[in-house]
Structure formats: C-alpha cells, structure tokens
PDB file of C-alpha atoms in Angstrom:
ATOM      1  CA  UNK A   1     230.223 -10.675-119.165  1.00  0.00           C
ATOM      2  CA  UNK A   2     233.822 -11.434-118.035  1.00  0.00           C
ATOM      3  CA  UNK A   3     236.416 -10.546-120.707  1.00  0.00           C
ATOM      4  CA  UNK A   4     239.870 -12.333-121.070  1.00  0.00           C
ATOM      5  CA  UNK A   5     242.715 -11.106-119.350  1.00  0.00           C
ATOM      6  CA  UNK A   6     246.431 -12.036-119.584  1.00  0.00           C
ATOM      7  CA  UNK A   7     247.470 -15.120-117.706  1.00  0.00           C
ATOM      8  CA  UNK A   8     249.923 -13.127-115.804  1.00  0.00           C
ATOM      9  CA  UNK A   9     247.217 -11.107-114.331  1.00  0.00           C
ATOM     10  CA  UNK A  10     245.166 -13.831-113.470  1.00  0.00           C
ATOM     11  CA  UNK A  11     248.017 -16.138-111.802  1.00  0.00           C
ATOM     12  CA  UNK A  12     248.625 -12.971-109.555  1.00  0.00           C
ATOM     13  CA  UNK A  13     245.054 -13.001-108.481  1.00  0.00           C
ATOM     14  CA  UNK A  14     244.801 -16.500-106.791  1.00  0.00           C
ATOM     15  CA  UNK A  15     245.745 -16.305-103.095  1.00  0.00           C
ATOM     16  CA  UNK A  16     242.817 -17.666-101.509  1.00  0.00           C
ATOM     17  CA  UNK A  17     242.419 -18.842 -97.902  1.00  0.00           C
ATOM     18  CA  UNK A  18     239.510 -21.468 -98.189  1.00  0.00           C
ATOM     19  CA  UNK A  19     239.915 -22.765-101.586  1.00  0.00           C
ATOM     20  CA  UNK A  20     242.744 -23.937-104.072  1.00  0.00           C
ATOM     21  CA  UNK A  21     243.213 -22.778-107.884  1.00  0.00           C
ATOM     22  CA  UNK A  22     245.561 -24.329-109.871  1.00  0.00           C
ATOM     23  CA  UNK A  23     245.705 -24.136-113.912  1.00  0.00           C
ATOM     24  CA  UNK A  24     247.067 -27.567-115.477  1.00  0.00           C
ATOM     25  CA  UNK A  25     247.350 -27.756-118.904  1.00  0.00           C
ATOM     26  CA  UNK A  26     244.219 -26.900-120.490  1.00  0.00           C
ATOM     27  CA  UNK A  27     241.953 -26.882-117.295  1.00  0.00           C
ATOM     28  CA  UNK A  28     241.834 -25.182-113.759  1.00  0.00           C
ATOM     29  CA  UNK A  29     241.228 -27.027-110.878  1.00  0.00           C
ATOM     30  CA  UNK A  30     239.500 -25.443-108.104  1.00  0.00           C
ATOM     31  CA  UNK A  31     239.525 -27.249-104.609  1.00  0.00           C
ATOM     32  CA  UNK A  32     237.039 -26.551-101.616  1.00  0.00           C
ATOM     33  CA  UNK A  33     239.644 -26.581 -98.849  1.00  0.00           C
ATOM     34  CA  UNK A  34     238.161 -26.750 -95.633  1.00  0.00           C
ATOM     35  CA  UNK A  35     238.479 -30.412 -94.518  1.00  0.00           C
ATOM     36  CA  UNK A  36     238.262 -30.025 -91.110  1.00  0.00           C
ATOM     37  CA  UNK A  37     234.603 -28.266 -91.667  1.00  0.00           C
ATOM     38  CA  UNK A  38     233.707 -31.442 -94.391  1.00  0.00           C
ATOM     39  CA  UNK A  39     234.601 -28.595 -97.043  1.00  0.00           C
ATOM     40  CA  UNK A  40     231.309 -26.536 -95.845  1.00  0.00           C
ATOM     41  CA  UNK A  41     231.172 -23.168 -97.328  1.00  0.00           C
ATOM     42  CA  UNK A  42     230.587 -20.140 -95.561  1.00  0.00           C
ATOM     43  CA  UNK A  43     230.243 -16.728 -96.742  1.00  0.00           C
ATOM     44  CA  UNK A  44     234.271 -16.242 -97.588  1.00  0.00           C
ATOM     45  CA  UNK A  45     234.294 -19.671 -99.566  1.00  0.00           C
ATOM     46  CA  UNK A  46     231.551 -18.563-101.879  1.00  0.00           C
ATOM     47  CA  UNK A  47     233.238 -15.239-102.481  1.00  0.00           C
ATOM     48  CA  UNK A  48     236.575 -17.166-103.365  1.00  0.00           C
ATOM     49  CA  UNK A  49     234.761 -19.730-105.617  1.00  0.00           C
ATOM     50  CA  UNK A  50     232.950 -17.183-107.541  1.00  0.00           C
ATOM     51  CA  UNK A  51     236.418 -15.363-107.884  1.00  0.00           C
ATOM     52  CA  UNK A  52     237.960 -18.790-108.953  1.00  0.00           C
ATOM     53  CA  UNK A  53     235.423 -19.637-111.340  1.00  0.00           C
ATOM     54  CA  UNK A  54     235.753 -15.705-112.975  1.00  0.00           C
ATOM     55  CA  UNK A  55     239.347 -16.314-113.382  1.00  0.00           C
ATOM     56  CA  UNK A  56     238.838 -19.560-115.399  1.00  0.00           C
ATOM     57  CA  UNK A  57     236.154 -17.885-117.277  1.00  0.00           C
ATOM     58  CA  UNK A  58     238.549 -15.246-118.468  1.00  0.00           C
ATOM     59  CA  UNK A  59     241.743 -17.161-118.910  1.00  0.00           C
ATOM     60  CA  UNK A  60     242.053 -18.310-122.847  1.00  0.00           C
ATOM     61  CA  UNK A  61     244.326 -21.106-121.300  1.00  0.00           C
ATOM     62  CA  UNK A  62     241.560 -22.840-119.596  1.00  0.00           C
ATOM     63  CA  UNK A  63     239.207 -24.881-121.605  1.00  0.00           C
ATOM     64  CA  UNK A  64     237.296 -26.836-118.936  1.00  0.00           C
ATOM     65  CA  UNK A  65     237.114 -26.833-115.023  1.00  0.00           C
ATOM     66  CA  UNK A  66     237.310 -29.205-112.271  1.00  0.00           C
ATOM     67  CA  UNK A  67     235.672 -28.557-108.927  1.00  0.00           C
ATOM     68  CA  UNK A  68     236.679 -31.055-106.088  1.00  0.00           C
ATOM     69  CA  UNK A  69     237.046 -31.189-102.270  1.00  0.00           C
ATOM     70  CA  UNK A  70     240.098 -31.441-100.306  1.00  0.00           C
ATOM     71  CA  UNK A  71     240.731 -34.899 -98.475  1.00  0.00           C
ATOM     72  CA  UNK A  72     238.771 -38.344 -99.151  1.00  0.00           C
ATOM     73  CA  UNK A  73     235.939 -37.640 -96.673  1.00  0.00           C
ATOM     74  CA  UNK A  74     233.841 -34.902 -98.416  1.00  0.00           C
ATOM     75  CA  UNK A  75     233.127 -33.210-101.273  1.00  0.00           C
ATOM     76  CA  UNK A  76     231.211 -30.526 -99.840  1.00  0.00           C
ATOM     77  CA  UNK A  77     228.819 -30.570 -96.737  1.00  0.00           C
ATOM     78  CA  UNK A  78     226.839 -27.309 -97.926  1.00  0.00           C
ATOM     79  CA  UNK A  79     226.765 -24.540 -95.931  1.00  0.00           C
ATOM     80  CA  UNK A  80     228.467 -24.342 -92.447  1.00  0.00           C
ATOM     81  CA  UNK A  81     225.812 -25.046 -90.073  1.00  0.00           C
ATOM     82  CA  UNK A  82     228.074 -24.609 -86.901  1.00  0.00           C
ATOM     83  CA  UNK A  83     228.731 -20.865 -88.360  1.00  0.00           C
ATOM     84  CA  UNK A  84     225.265 -20.397 -88.637  1.00  0.00           C
ATOM     85  CA  UNK A  85     224.164 -21.620 -85.180  1.00  0.00           C
ATOM     86  CA  UNK A  86     227.373 -19.542 -83.681  1.00  0.00           C
ATOM     87  CA  UNK A  87     226.550 -16.140 -85.397  1.00  0.00           C
ATOM     88  CA  UNK A  88     223.186 -16.880 -87.065  1.00  0.00           C
ATOM     89  CA  UNK A  89     224.656 -16.244 -90.498  1.00  0.00           C
ATOM     90  CA  UNK A  90     227.655 -17.741 -92.644  1.00  0.00           C
ATOM     91  CA  UNK A  91     230.360 -15.227 -91.462  1.00  0.00           C
ATOM     92  CA  UNK A  92     231.621 -12.120 -92.952  1.00  0.00           C
ATOM     93  CA  UNK A  93     231.939 -11.733 -96.721  1.00  0.00           C
ATOM     94  CA  UNK A  94     233.847  -9.209 -98.850  1.00  0.00           C
ATOM     95  CA  UNK A  95     230.492  -7.876 -99.961  1.00  0.00           C
ATOM     96  CA  UNK A  96     228.438  -8.350 -97.457  1.00  0.00           C
ATOM     97  CA  UNK A  97     226.355 -10.846 -98.505  1.00  0.00           C
ATOM     98  CA  UNK A  98     226.112 -14.611 -99.065  1.00  0.00           C
ATOM     99  CA  UNK A  99     226.296 -14.768-102.354  1.00  0.00           C
ATOM    100  CA  UNK A 100     225.545 -18.932-102.962  1.00  0.00           C
ATOM    101  CA  UNK A 101     222.647 -17.762-105.520  1.00  0.00           C
ATOM    102  CA  UNK A 102     225.519 -16.087-107.587  1.00  0.00           C
ATOM    103  CA  UNK A 103     227.747 -19.116-107.181  1.00  0.00           C
ATOM    104  CA  UNK A 104     224.926 -20.897-108.737  1.00  0.00           C
ATOM    105  CA  UNK A 105     224.505 -18.792-111.672  1.00  0.00           C
ATOM    106  CA  UNK A 106     228.267 -18.495-112.654  1.00  0.00           C
ATOM    107  CA  UNK A 107     228.598 -22.424-112.322  1.00  0.00           C
ATOM    108  CA  UNK A 108     225.842 -22.455-115.205  1.00  0.00           C
ATOM    109  CA  UNK A 109     227.093 -19.438-117.149  1.00  0.00           C
ATOM    110  CA  UNK A 110     230.786 -19.941-117.448  1.00  0.00           C
ATOM    111  CA  UNK A 111     230.930 -20.881-121.232  1.00  0.00           C
ATOM    112  CA  UNK A 112     233.286 -23.987-120.287  1.00  0.00           C
ATOM    113  CA  UNK A 113     232.424 -27.356-118.992  1.00  0.00           C
ATOM    114  CA  UNK A 114     232.324 -27.971-115.398  1.00  0.00           C
ATOM    115  CA  UNK A 115     233.623 -31.718-114.169  1.00  0.00           C
ATOM    116  CA  UNK A 116     232.821 -32.272-110.439  1.00  0.00           C
ATOM    117  CA  UNK A 117     234.911 -34.615-108.989  1.00  0.00           C
ATOM    118  CA  UNK A 118     233.284 -36.095-106.033  1.00  0.00           C
ATOM    119  CA  UNK A 119     235.486 -37.218-103.530  1.00  0.00           C
ATOM    120  CA  UNK A 120     233.266 -38.108-100.680  1.00  0.00           C
ATOM    121  CA  UNK A 121     229.851 -36.739 -99.400  1.00  0.00           C
ATOM    122  CA  UNK A 122     228.007 -34.201-101.511  1.00  0.00           C
ATOM    123  CA  UNK A 123     225.218 -33.255 -99.006  1.00  0.00           C
ATOM    124  CA  UNK A 124     222.952 -30.021 -99.012  1.00  0.00           C
ATOM    125  CA  UNK A 125     224.660 -27.303-100.769  1.00  0.00           C
ATOM    126  CA  UNK A 126     227.294 -29.525-101.659  1.00  0.00           C
ATOM    127  CA  UNK A 127     224.791 -31.717-103.601  1.00  0.00           C
ATOM    128  CA  UNK A 128     223.468 -28.799-105.437  1.00  0.00           C
ATOM    129  CA  UNK A 129     226.975 -27.876-106.599  1.00  0.00           C
ATOM    130  CA  UNK A 130     227.532 -31.082-108.128  1.00  0.00           C
ATOM    131  CA  UNK A 131     224.088 -31.058-109.687  1.00  0.00           C
ATOM    132  CA  UNK A 132     225.035 -27.815-111.495  1.00  0.00           C
ATOM    133  CA  UNK A 133     227.902 -28.990-112.859  1.00  0.00           C
ATOM    134  CA  UNK A 134     227.886 -30.341-116.559  1.00  0.00           C
ATOM    135  CA  UNK A 135     229.778 -33.657-115.709  1.00  0.00           C
ATOM    136  CA  UNK A 136     229.886 -35.471-112.599  1.00  0.00           C
ATOM    137  CA  UNK A 137     232.300 -38.113-111.460  1.00  0.00           C
ATOM    138  CA  UNK A 138     232.162 -39.772-108.558  1.00  0.00           C
ATOM    139  CA  UNK A 139     234.280 -41.838-106.285  1.00  0.00           C
ATOM    140  CA  UNK A 140     233.058 -45.251-105.273  1.00  0.00           C
ATOM    141  CA  UNK A 141     232.806 -44.381-101.750  1.00  0.00           C
ATOM    142  CA  UNK A 142     230.780 -41.279-102.573  1.00  0.00           C
ATOM    143  CA  UNK A 143     227.379 -40.223-100.946  1.00  0.00           C
ATOM    144  CA  UNK A 144     224.917 -37.680-102.120  1.00  0.00           C
ATOM    145  CA  UNK A 145     222.009 -36.238-100.546  1.00  0.00           C
ATOM    146  CA  UNK A 146     220.167 -33.225 -98.896  1.00  0.00           C
ATOM    147  CA  UNK A 147     219.886 -32.228 -95.374  1.00  0.00           C
ATOM    148  CA  UNK A 148     217.858 -29.140 -95.187  1.00  0.00           C
ATOM    149  CA  UNK A 149     214.790 -29.983 -93.546  1.00  0.00           C
ATOM    150  CA  UNK A 150     217.016 -31.548 -90.852  1.00  0.00           C
ATOM    151  CA  UNK A 151     218.892 -28.360 -90.028  1.00  0.00           C
ATOM    152  CA  UNK A 152     216.586 -25.667 -90.899  1.00  0.00           C
ATOM    153  CA  UNK A 153     217.220 -25.022 -94.311  1.00  0.00           C
ATOM    154  CA  UNK A 154     216.181 -25.500 -98.028  1.00  0.00           C
ATOM    155  CA  UNK A 155     216.988 -24.817-101.745  1.00  0.00           C
ATOM    156  CA  UNK A 156     213.730 -23.950-103.465  1.00  0.00           C
ATOM    157  CA  UNK A 157     215.631 -23.027-106.760  1.00  0.00           C
ATOM    158  CA  UNK A 158     217.992 -24.889-108.694  1.00  0.00           C
ATOM    159  CA  UNK A 159     218.872 -27.393-105.751  1.00  0.00           C
ATOM    160  CA  UNK A 160     215.408 -28.708-106.056  1.00  0.00           C
ATOM    161  CA  UNK A 161     213.653 -27.866-109.431  1.00  0.00           C
ATOM    162  CA  UNK A 162     217.001 -28.418-111.391  1.00  0.00           C
ATOM    163  CA  UNK A 163     217.413 -31.665-109.356  1.00  0.00           C
ATOM    164  CA  UNK A 164     214.343 -32.816-110.521  1.00  0.00           C
ATOM    165  CA  UNK A 165     214.947 -32.367-114.241  1.00  0.00           C
ATOM    166  CA  UNK A 166     218.383 -34.432-113.708  1.00  0.00           C
ATOM    167  CA  UNK A 167     216.882 -37.272-111.366  1.00  0.00           C
ATOM    168  CA  UNK A 168     213.273 -37.194-111.865  1.00  0.00           C
ATOM    169  CA  UNK A 169     210.786 -35.529-109.686  1.00  0.00           C
ATOM    170  CA  UNK A 170     209.707 -38.140-107.537  1.00  0.00           C
ATOM    171  CA  UNK A 171     213.174 -39.146-106.953  1.00  0.00           C
ATOM    172  CA  UNK A 172     214.054 -35.368-106.190  1.00  0.00           C
ATOM    173  CA  UNK A 173     211.091 -35.312-103.501  1.00  0.00           C
ATOM    174  CA  UNK A 174     212.401 -38.357-101.769  1.00  0.00           C
ATOM    175  CA  UNK A 175     215.856 -36.951-101.641  1.00  0.00           C
ATOM    176  CA  UNK A 176     214.444 -33.828-100.162  1.00  0.00           C
ATOM    177  CA  UNK A 177     211.811 -34.996 -98.015  1.00  0.00           C
ATOM    178  CA  UNK A 178     213.709 -37.691 -96.228  1.00  0.00           C
ATOM    179  CA  UNK A 179     217.082 -36.432 -96.189  1.00  0.00           C
ATOM    180  CA  UNK A 180     218.558 -39.858 -96.583  1.00  0.00           C
ATOM    181  CA  UNK A 181     222.079 -40.447 -98.591  1.00  0.00           C
ATOM    182  CA  UNK A 182     222.088 -42.546-101.497  1.00  0.00           C
ATOM    183  CA  UNK A 183     225.495 -44.319-102.498  1.00  0.00           C
ATOM    184  CA  UNK A 184     227.463 -43.443-105.755  1.00  0.00           C
ATOM    185  CA  UNK A 185     226.124 -46.650-107.753  1.00  0.00           C
ATOM    186  CA  UNK A 186     222.741 -45.210-107.169  1.00  0.00           C
ATOM    187  CA  UNK A 187     223.538 -41.647-108.387  1.00  0.00           C
ATOM    188  CA  UNK A 188     224.897 -43.013-111.543  1.00  0.00           C
ATOM    189  CA  UNK A 189     221.737 -45.243-112.278  1.00  0.00           C
ATOM    190  CA  UNK A 190     219.823 -41.937-111.209  1.00  0.00           C
ATOM    191  CA  UNK A 191     221.483 -40.091-113.503  1.00  0.00           C
ATOM    192  CA  UNK A 192     223.104 -37.565-111.064  1.00  0.00           C
ATOM    193  CA  UNK A 193     226.640 -39.092-111.467  1.00  0.00           C
ATOM    194  CA  UNK A 194     227.797 -39.637-114.955  1.00  0.00           C
ATOM    195  CA  UNK A 195     230.513 -42.268-113.981  1.00  0.00           C
ATOM    196  CA  UNK A 196     231.791 -43.953-110.955  1.00  0.00           C
ATOM    197  CA  UNK A 197     235.439 -44.751-110.414  1.00  0.00           C
ATOM    198  CA  UNK A 198     237.746 -45.987-107.671  1.00  0.00           C
ATOM    199  CA  UNK A 199     238.749 -43.278-105.385  1.00  0.00           C
ATOM    200  CA  UNK A 200     242.701 -43.508-106.378  1.00  0.00           C
ATOM    201  CA  UNK A 201     241.484 -42.675-109.822  1.00  0.00           C
ATOM    202  CA  UNK A 202     238.937 -40.163-109.100  1.00  0.00           C
ATOM    203  CA  UNK A 203     241.358 -36.887-110.327  1.00  0.00           C
ATOM    204  CA  UNK A 204     243.145 -38.941-112.788  1.00  0.00           C
ATOM    205  CA  UNK A 205     240.160 -39.439-114.663  1.00  0.00           C
ATOM    206  CA  UNK A 206     238.790 -36.294-113.932  1.00  0.00           C
ATOM    207  CA  UNK A 207     241.868 -34.647-115.386  1.00  0.00           C
ATOM    208  CA  UNK A 208     241.578 -37.200-118.406  1.00  0.00           C
ATOM    209  CA  UNK A 209     238.236 -36.043-119.380  1.00  0.00           C
ATOM    210  CA  UNK A 210     239.467 -32.269-119.264  1.00  0.00           C
ATOM    211  CA  UNK A 211     242.050 -33.116-121.380  1.00  0.00           C
ATOM    212  CA  UNK A 212     239.733 -34.765-123.784  1.00  0.00           C
ATOM    213  CA  UNK A 213     237.660 -31.314-123.662  1.00  0.00           C
ATOM    214  CA  UNK A 214     240.735 -29.256-124.186  1.00  0.00           C
ATOM    215  CA  UNK A 215     240.822 -30.767-127.895  1.00  0.00           C
ATOM    216  CA  UNK A 216     237.296 -29.737-128.398  1.00  0.00           C
ATOM    217  CA  UNK A 217     236.302 -26.432-130.400  1.00  0.00           C
ATOM    218  CA  UNK A 218     235.950 -24.130-127.437  1.00  0.00           C
ATOM    219  CA  UNK A 219     233.062 -21.941-129.366  1.00  0.00           C
ATOM    220  CA  UNK A 220     231.062 -25.165-130.154  1.00  0.00           C
ATOM    221  CA  UNK A 221     231.597 -26.186-126.355  1.00  0.00           C
ATOM    222  CA  UNK A 222     230.458 -22.787-125.292  1.00  0.00           C
ATOM    223  CA  UNK A 223     226.879 -22.848-127.496  1.00  0.00           C
ATOM    224  CA  UNK A 224     226.017 -26.427-126.620  1.00  0.00           C
ATOM    225  CA  UNK A 225     226.226 -25.224-122.848  1.00  0.00           C
ATOM    226  CA  UNK A 226     224.357 -22.312-123.564  1.00  0.00           C
ATOM    227  CA  UNK A 227     222.018 -24.495-125.367  1.00  0.00           C
ATOM    228  CA  UNK A 228     221.522 -27.127-122.695  1.00  0.00           C
ATOM    229  CA  UNK A 229     220.873 -24.463-119.928  1.00  0.00           C
ATOM    230  CA  UNK A 230     218.421 -22.243-121.873  1.00  0.00           C
ATOM    231  CA  UNK A 231     215.818 -25.216-121.624  1.00  0.00           C
ATOM    232  CA  UNK A 232     215.909 -24.690-117.681  1.00  0.00           C
ATOM    233  CA  UNK A 233     216.803 -21.008-117.729  1.00  0.00           C
ATOM    234  CA  UNK A 234     213.158 -19.843-116.866  1.00  0.00           C
ATOM    235  CA  UNK A 235     213.999 -21.361-113.326  1.00  0.00           C
ATOM    236  CA  UNK A 236     216.355 -18.723-112.720  1.00  0.00           C
ATOM    237  CA  UNK A 237     213.479 -16.395-111.685  1.00  0.00           C
ATOM    238  CA  UNK A 238     212.022 -18.405-108.941  1.00  0.00           C
ATOM    239  CA  UNK A 239     215.438 -19.166-108.068  1.00  0.00           C
ATOM    240  CA  UNK A 240     215.888 -15.650-107.187  1.00  0.00           C
ATOM    241  CA  UNK A 241     212.834 -15.335-105.472  1.00  0.00           C
ATOM    242  CA  UNK A 242     213.605 -18.466-103.786  1.00  0.00           C
ATOM    243  CA  UNK A 243     217.177 -17.442-102.163  1.00  0.00           C
ATOM    244  CA  UNK A 244     215.068 -14.281-100.901  1.00  0.00           C
ATOM    245  CA  UNK A 245     212.708 -16.540 -99.146  1.00  0.00           C
ATOM    246  CA  UNK A 246     215.744 -18.284 -98.022  1.00  0.00           C
ATOM    247  CA  UNK A 247     217.542 -15.412 -96.420  1.00  0.00           C
ATOM    248  CA  UNK A 248     214.034 -14.497 -94.665  1.00  0.00           C
ATOM    249  CA  UNK A 249     213.588 -17.881 -93.198  1.00  0.00           C
ATOM    250  CA  UNK A 250     217.279 -18.231 -92.206  1.00  0.00           C
ATOM    251  CA  UNK A 251     216.707 -15.918 -89.297  1.00  0.00           C
ATOM    252  CA  UNK A 252     213.328 -17.773 -87.984  1.00  0.00           C
ATOM    253  CA  UNK A 253     213.267 -19.523 -85.043  1.00  0.00           C
ATOM    254  CA  UNK A 254     212.650 -22.730 -86.754  1.00  0.00           C
ATOM    255  CA  UNK A 255     215.764 -22.117 -88.766  1.00  0.00           C
ATOM    256  CA  UNK A 256     217.559 -21.554 -85.788  1.00  0.00           C
ATOM    257  CA  UNK A 257     216.505 -24.694 -84.029  1.00  0.00           C
ATOM    258  CA  UNK A 258     217.394 -26.716 -86.869  1.00  0.00           C
ATOM    259  CA  UNK A 259     221.413 -25.063 -86.958  1.00  0.00           C
ATOM    260  CA  UNK A 260     221.322 -25.599 -83.075  1.00  0.00           C
ATOM    261  CA  UNK A 261     220.549 -28.781 -82.971  1.00  0.00           C
ATOM    262  CA  UNK A 262     223.046 -29.668 -85.641  1.00  0.00           C
ATOM    263  CA  UNK A 263     225.774 -27.732 -83.534  1.00  0.00           C
ATOM    264  CA  UNK A 264     224.644 -29.411 -80.223  1.00  0.00           C
ATOM    265  CA  UNK A 265     224.746 -32.975 -81.736  1.00  0.00           C
ATOM    266  CA  UNK A 266     220.786 -33.658 -80.924  1.00  0.00           C
ATOM    267  CA  UNK A 267     217.655 -34.100 -82.678  1.00  0.00           C
ATOM    268  CA  UNK A 268     216.150 -31.137 -83.625  1.00  0.00           C
ATOM    269  CA  UNK A 269     212.367 -30.353 -82.247  1.00  0.00           C
ATOM    270  CA  UNK A 270     210.486 -29.109 -85.000  1.00  0.00           C
ATOM    271  CA  UNK A 271     207.007 -29.895 -83.160  1.00  0.00           C
ATOM    272  CA  UNK A 272     206.103 -25.970 -81.901  1.00  0.00           C
ATOM    273  CA  UNK A 273     206.320 -24.835 -85.547  1.00  0.00           C
ATOM    274  CA  UNK A 274     203.377 -25.153 -87.855  1.00  0.00           C
ATOM    275  CA  UNK A 275     204.818 -23.915 -91.084  1.00  0.00           C
ATOM    276  CA  UNK A 276     202.675 -20.895 -91.213  1.00  0.00           C
ATOM    277  CA  UNK A 277     205.274 -18.114 -91.680  1.00  0.00           C
TER     278      UNK A 277
END
C-alpha cells in the first residue's frame, strides 16, 4: 500500500505523455490525453494511469479523483487496436508488461472515491474503466458498450463479471454478445451511469461532486469503499486468470484477424475459427 509523501514530491512526478494530471482544491483530475486515437490506451498510457492514481493515493490533499478523456468525442475507446494490428501488442511499456489488470485493481483499491466524467464514447476497455469507478457522470451525448468479440478481444474478469453486478447479468450478456452501443439515458436507467448532464456541464458537475466528497470524513469514505468492494472481491482471482487467458488469446490468429480488420476498416472474417483453442 502506498504511503503518503509530501505535495512537493508528488508535483515533481507528474510529467506524462499520454495523460494529464492535476490537483485542484481537494481532488485530482486524471485525463486520458490521446484524442487523435479516441483516447484509446496503449501500454504506456496504462503505465501512466497507474502512476497517476498512485500519486493521488498518496497525496493527503486529494480526497477524491476524477477520471475523464480529452475532447468531446471519446472518454476512452479501450485498447489501441491499431497499435495491436501494427506490432501485435500494445506497444512498449516501462516494465515490459501490459498492466491493464493492475490499473483495474488500483481504481478499485485506491481508498478515495473515483468519479468518471464520461465525455463521449466509452467502448471496450473504456467501458470497463467507467464501470469500475465509484460514480459515473455522463454527458448527454455519451455512448457505452463493448467491442471485444468484434475486434478479437474480451474481458472475462471485472469487465464482464463486475459489469453484471452493476447492470444485471442479462444486460451485461447483451452488451458483450452483440457489441451494440447504448446511449447515456439508457446507461442511467440500467445503473451504469449515475447521472446524465449536458456536455458543457459535465466537468463542472464532476468537480461539484468532488468538492462535496472533500467535505466528508476521509476515513469513513475509505472504509465504505472497501466494504462495497468486499462483496465482489472474490472476482479478483478469476480476473487474474482471465487476463492470463487474454494474453494468450491476443497472440492467436483469431485475435489478429479482429485487429487487422479494424485497422483495415473491413468486417472481420471469423468463419474459419471454431473457438477450440
């Protein structure tokens, strides 16, 4: 568990390429800053997000965290499928690993509420990120959904099992099997979003909620978050197993076909695959 450090040390460690990190008042704002790629994440992006959440964890000024995306089109489009099509992976990482599972765990484990401000599409791994956040505020034009079976990927851990806890199993199956986007209003009615606001009100509202959290007892919030997490903590074990399976699957011909089709802007041809690996 990270220990607290001085604000001076934390401020000096916020030089990122793929994200923006700022502390305002009593909250941190983490912004995925790859608008040309619809704020999709590569390995470096994931490394930087983990670092930013860890900084917010150890900063005593920070009582809550806002996660959002740059621009108005996309909160996060998940893993960078074009990068995967080009190199067969999600690009270089500081640690030689694609640490998406660690990112999921830090969002859940950081003892401070995390608010996702969904400013556009939240697809695939982006939908998983907002699902894991404590509170989700969506712009009216936001869209939510999964794309894994269309692009040769899946998330058999938190992205499916925990999603089923949030919106119900039938709806989670529908979202994953058909890969159809739902609008912000439906996401709110399903429980995936807690609130829908006009686009120009999204960040002001997220910051308003963060300020309200800044007035609450931090130890009480910490124990409450851990209590909520305890009910689904048993999912952690098979999440690890699922991510290991995904790592193997990512190198399969079936997965490569999905990524290649996406990069080439064509429909994938999965007809030669029978799912027997």
